[in-house]
Coordinates of C-alpha atoms in Angstrom, one line a residue:
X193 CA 43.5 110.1 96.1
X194 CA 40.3 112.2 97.4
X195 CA 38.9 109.0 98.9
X196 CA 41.9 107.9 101.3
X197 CA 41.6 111.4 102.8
X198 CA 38.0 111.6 103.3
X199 CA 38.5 108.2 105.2
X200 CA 41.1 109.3 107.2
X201 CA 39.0 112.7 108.0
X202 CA 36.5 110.5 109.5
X203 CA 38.9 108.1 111.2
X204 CA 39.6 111.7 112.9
X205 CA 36.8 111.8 115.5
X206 CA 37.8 108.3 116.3
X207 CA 38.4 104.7 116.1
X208 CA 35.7 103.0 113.8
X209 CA 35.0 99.7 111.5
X210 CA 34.4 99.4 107.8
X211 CA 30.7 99.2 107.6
X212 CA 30.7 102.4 110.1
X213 CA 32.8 104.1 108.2
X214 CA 30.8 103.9 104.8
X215 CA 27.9 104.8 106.2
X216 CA 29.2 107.6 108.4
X217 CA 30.9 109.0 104.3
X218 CA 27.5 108.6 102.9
X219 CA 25.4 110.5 105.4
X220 CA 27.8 113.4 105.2
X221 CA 28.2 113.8 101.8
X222 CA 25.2 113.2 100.2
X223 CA 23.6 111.3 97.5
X224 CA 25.5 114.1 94.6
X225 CA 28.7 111.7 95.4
X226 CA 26.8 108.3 95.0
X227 CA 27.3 104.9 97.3
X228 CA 31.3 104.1 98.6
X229 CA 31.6 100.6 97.1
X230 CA 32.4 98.6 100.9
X231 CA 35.1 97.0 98.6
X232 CA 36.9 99.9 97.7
X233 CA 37.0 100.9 101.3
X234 CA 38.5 98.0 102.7
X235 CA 41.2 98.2 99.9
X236 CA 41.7 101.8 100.7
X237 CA 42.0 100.9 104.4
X238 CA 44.5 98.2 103.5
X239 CA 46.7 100.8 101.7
X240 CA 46.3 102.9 104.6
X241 CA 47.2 100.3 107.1
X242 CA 50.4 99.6 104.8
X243 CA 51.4 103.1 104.9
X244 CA 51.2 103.2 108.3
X245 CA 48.7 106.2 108.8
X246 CA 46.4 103.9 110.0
X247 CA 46.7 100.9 112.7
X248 CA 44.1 97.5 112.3
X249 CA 43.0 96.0 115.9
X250 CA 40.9 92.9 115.8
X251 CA 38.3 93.3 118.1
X252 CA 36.1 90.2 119.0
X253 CA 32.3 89.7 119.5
X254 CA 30.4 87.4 121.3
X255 CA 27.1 86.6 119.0
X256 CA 29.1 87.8 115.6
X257 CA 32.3 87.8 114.0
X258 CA 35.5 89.7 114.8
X259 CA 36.0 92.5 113.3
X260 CA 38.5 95.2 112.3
X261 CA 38.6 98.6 114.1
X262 CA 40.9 101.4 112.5
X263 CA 42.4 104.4 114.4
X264 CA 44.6 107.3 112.8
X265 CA 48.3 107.2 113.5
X266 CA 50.2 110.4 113.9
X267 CA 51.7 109.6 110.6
X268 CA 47.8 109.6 109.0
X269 CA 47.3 113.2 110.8
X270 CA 49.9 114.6 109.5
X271 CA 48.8 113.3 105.4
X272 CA 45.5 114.8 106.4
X273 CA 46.5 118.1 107.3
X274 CA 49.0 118.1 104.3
X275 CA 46.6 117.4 102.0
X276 CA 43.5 120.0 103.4
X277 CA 46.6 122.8 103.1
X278 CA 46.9 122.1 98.8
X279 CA 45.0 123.6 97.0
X280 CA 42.7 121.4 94.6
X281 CA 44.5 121.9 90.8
X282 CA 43.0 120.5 88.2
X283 CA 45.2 118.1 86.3
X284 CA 45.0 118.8 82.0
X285 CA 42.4 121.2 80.4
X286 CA 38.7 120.7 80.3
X287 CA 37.2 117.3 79.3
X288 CA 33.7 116.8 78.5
X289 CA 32.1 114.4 76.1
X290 CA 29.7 116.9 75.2
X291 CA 32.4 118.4 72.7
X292 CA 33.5 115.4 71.3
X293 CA 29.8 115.1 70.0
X294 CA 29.9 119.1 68.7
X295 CA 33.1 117.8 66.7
X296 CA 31.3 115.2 65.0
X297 CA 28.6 117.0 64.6
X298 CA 30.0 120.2 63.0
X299 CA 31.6 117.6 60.8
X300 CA 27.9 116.8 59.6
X301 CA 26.4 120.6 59.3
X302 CA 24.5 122.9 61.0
X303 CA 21.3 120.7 61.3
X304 CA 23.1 118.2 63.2
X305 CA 24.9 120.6 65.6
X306 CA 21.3 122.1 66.4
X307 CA 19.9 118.8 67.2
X308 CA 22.9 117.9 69.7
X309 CA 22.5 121.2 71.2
X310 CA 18.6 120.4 71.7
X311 CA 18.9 116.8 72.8
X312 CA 21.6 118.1 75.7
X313 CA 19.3 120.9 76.4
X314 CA 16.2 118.7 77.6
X315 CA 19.2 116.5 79.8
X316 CA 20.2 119.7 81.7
X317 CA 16.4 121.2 82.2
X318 CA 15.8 117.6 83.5
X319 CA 19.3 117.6 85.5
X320 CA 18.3 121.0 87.0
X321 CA 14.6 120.5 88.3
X322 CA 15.8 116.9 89.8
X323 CA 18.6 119.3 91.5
X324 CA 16.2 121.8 92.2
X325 CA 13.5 118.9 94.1
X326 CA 17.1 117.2 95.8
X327 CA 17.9 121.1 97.0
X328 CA 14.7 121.5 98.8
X329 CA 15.0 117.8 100.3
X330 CA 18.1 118.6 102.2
X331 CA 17.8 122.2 102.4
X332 CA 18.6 122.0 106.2
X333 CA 21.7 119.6 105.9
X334 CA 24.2 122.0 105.4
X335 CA 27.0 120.2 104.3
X336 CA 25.1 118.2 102.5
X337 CA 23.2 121.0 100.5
X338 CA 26.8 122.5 99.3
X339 CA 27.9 119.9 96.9
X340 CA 23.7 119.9 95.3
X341 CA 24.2 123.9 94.9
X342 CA 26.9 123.1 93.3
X343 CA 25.6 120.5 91.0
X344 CA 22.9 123.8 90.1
X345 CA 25.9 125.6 89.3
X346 CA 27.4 123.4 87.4
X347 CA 24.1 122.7 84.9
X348 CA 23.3 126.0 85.1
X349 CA 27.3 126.4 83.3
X350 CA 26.6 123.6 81.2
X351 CA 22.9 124.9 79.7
X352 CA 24.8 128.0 79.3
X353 CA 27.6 126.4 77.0
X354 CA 24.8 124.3 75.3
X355 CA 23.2 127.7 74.3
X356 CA 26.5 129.0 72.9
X357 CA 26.8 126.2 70.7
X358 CA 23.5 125.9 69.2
X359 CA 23.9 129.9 68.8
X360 CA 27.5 129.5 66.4
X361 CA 26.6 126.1 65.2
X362 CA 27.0 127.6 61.5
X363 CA 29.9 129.2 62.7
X364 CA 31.3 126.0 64.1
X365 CA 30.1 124.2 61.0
X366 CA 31.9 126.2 58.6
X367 CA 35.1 126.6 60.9
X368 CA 35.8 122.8 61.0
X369 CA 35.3 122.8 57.0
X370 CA 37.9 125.4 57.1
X371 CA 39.9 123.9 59.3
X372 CA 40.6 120.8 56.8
X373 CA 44.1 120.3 55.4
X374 CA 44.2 121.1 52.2
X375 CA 45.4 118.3 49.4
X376 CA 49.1 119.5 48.4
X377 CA 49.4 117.0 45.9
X378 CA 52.4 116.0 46.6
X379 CA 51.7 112.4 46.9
X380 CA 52.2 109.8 45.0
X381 CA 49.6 110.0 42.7
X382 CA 47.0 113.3 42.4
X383 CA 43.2 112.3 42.6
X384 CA 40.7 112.9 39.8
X385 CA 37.6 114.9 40.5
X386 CA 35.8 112.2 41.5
X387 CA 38.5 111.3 44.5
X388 CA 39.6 108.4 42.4
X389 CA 43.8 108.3 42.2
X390 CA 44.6 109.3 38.5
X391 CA 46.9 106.9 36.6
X392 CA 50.5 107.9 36.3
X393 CA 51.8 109.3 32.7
X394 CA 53.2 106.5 30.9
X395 CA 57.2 107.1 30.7
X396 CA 58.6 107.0 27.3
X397 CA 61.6 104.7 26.5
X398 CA 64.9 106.3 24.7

């Protein structure tokens, strides 16, 4: 899991607490990430506590409560630099809602495909200039600005794919038609033409 290595990257440098720690992810990475949920951490601390590539010492204060410092063990150094030598694979093909609403929508006609593709338009021009305002905010925190240019790259992709669709949309429209299974009527009983099942033939007796 991304998260137990990025905590064990900052446990790196050095011995630190919870609270440290969650801050220290945030100011590094950025707001494209969002907030690390303090509960979350201290769970994946546990895990990492239990697998020993990390070590818990109670530490205690005078005016406030104890509290937990974590340092990396050389088991935890040795996940780390196992996991920055894979490669990052993505696991099962390419997953985005966006299509599921093309599907339904080609199911409905080219009007309804064009009206997708103009509603997700406005979302990514709105998407990009926030990006574009967040890009010149942190354009001198490097590491920082990587993961926002990337964000651009990504919307940029997406706008690109919305085009495409709104462009075939009668195209996509008539390829889901055709893409209907056709009735073989070789059920049990064959529909009339209005979709109603027809009755069966009376049988005759001797």
């Amino acid at each position: 899991m991304p998260i137990q290595h990025a905590v064990l990257g900052l446990l790196a440098r050095g011995p630190s607490y919870g609270y440290e720690l969650k801050a220290s992810f945030e100011q590094a990475i950025g707001p494209q990430w969002g907030e690390l949920n303090i509960g979350h951490l201290y769970q994946i601390l546990d895990r990492l506590v239990r697998d020993g590539q990390v070590t818990r010492t109670v530490v205690s204060q005078r005016v406030r409560p104890d509290k937990n410092v974590y340092s990396m063990t050389e088991e935890g150094r040795q996940a780390l630099k196992s996991w920055l030598e894979q490669p990052f694979v993505r696991q099962g093909g390419y997953r985005d809602d966006f299509f599921l609403k093309l599907f339904v929508a080609a199911e409905l006609g080219p009007d309804a495909l064009h009206r997708v593709a103009r509603i997700q338009r406005e979302s990514y021009l709105v998407e990009l200039a926030s990006l574009g305002r967040l890009r010149v905010a942190h354009r001198d925190e490097p590491l920082v600005s990587l993961p926002i240019e990337a964000a651009l790259l990504h919307a940029e992709a997406n706008l690109r794919v919305v085009e495409l669709a709104d462009d075939r949309a009668d195209r996509l429209a008539q390829a889901t038609h055709a893409a209907r299974p056709a009735d073989s009527g070789t059920g049990p009983s064959e529909a009339t033409q209005d979709g109603r099942p027809a009755r069966e033939a009376p049988v005759s007796e001797g």
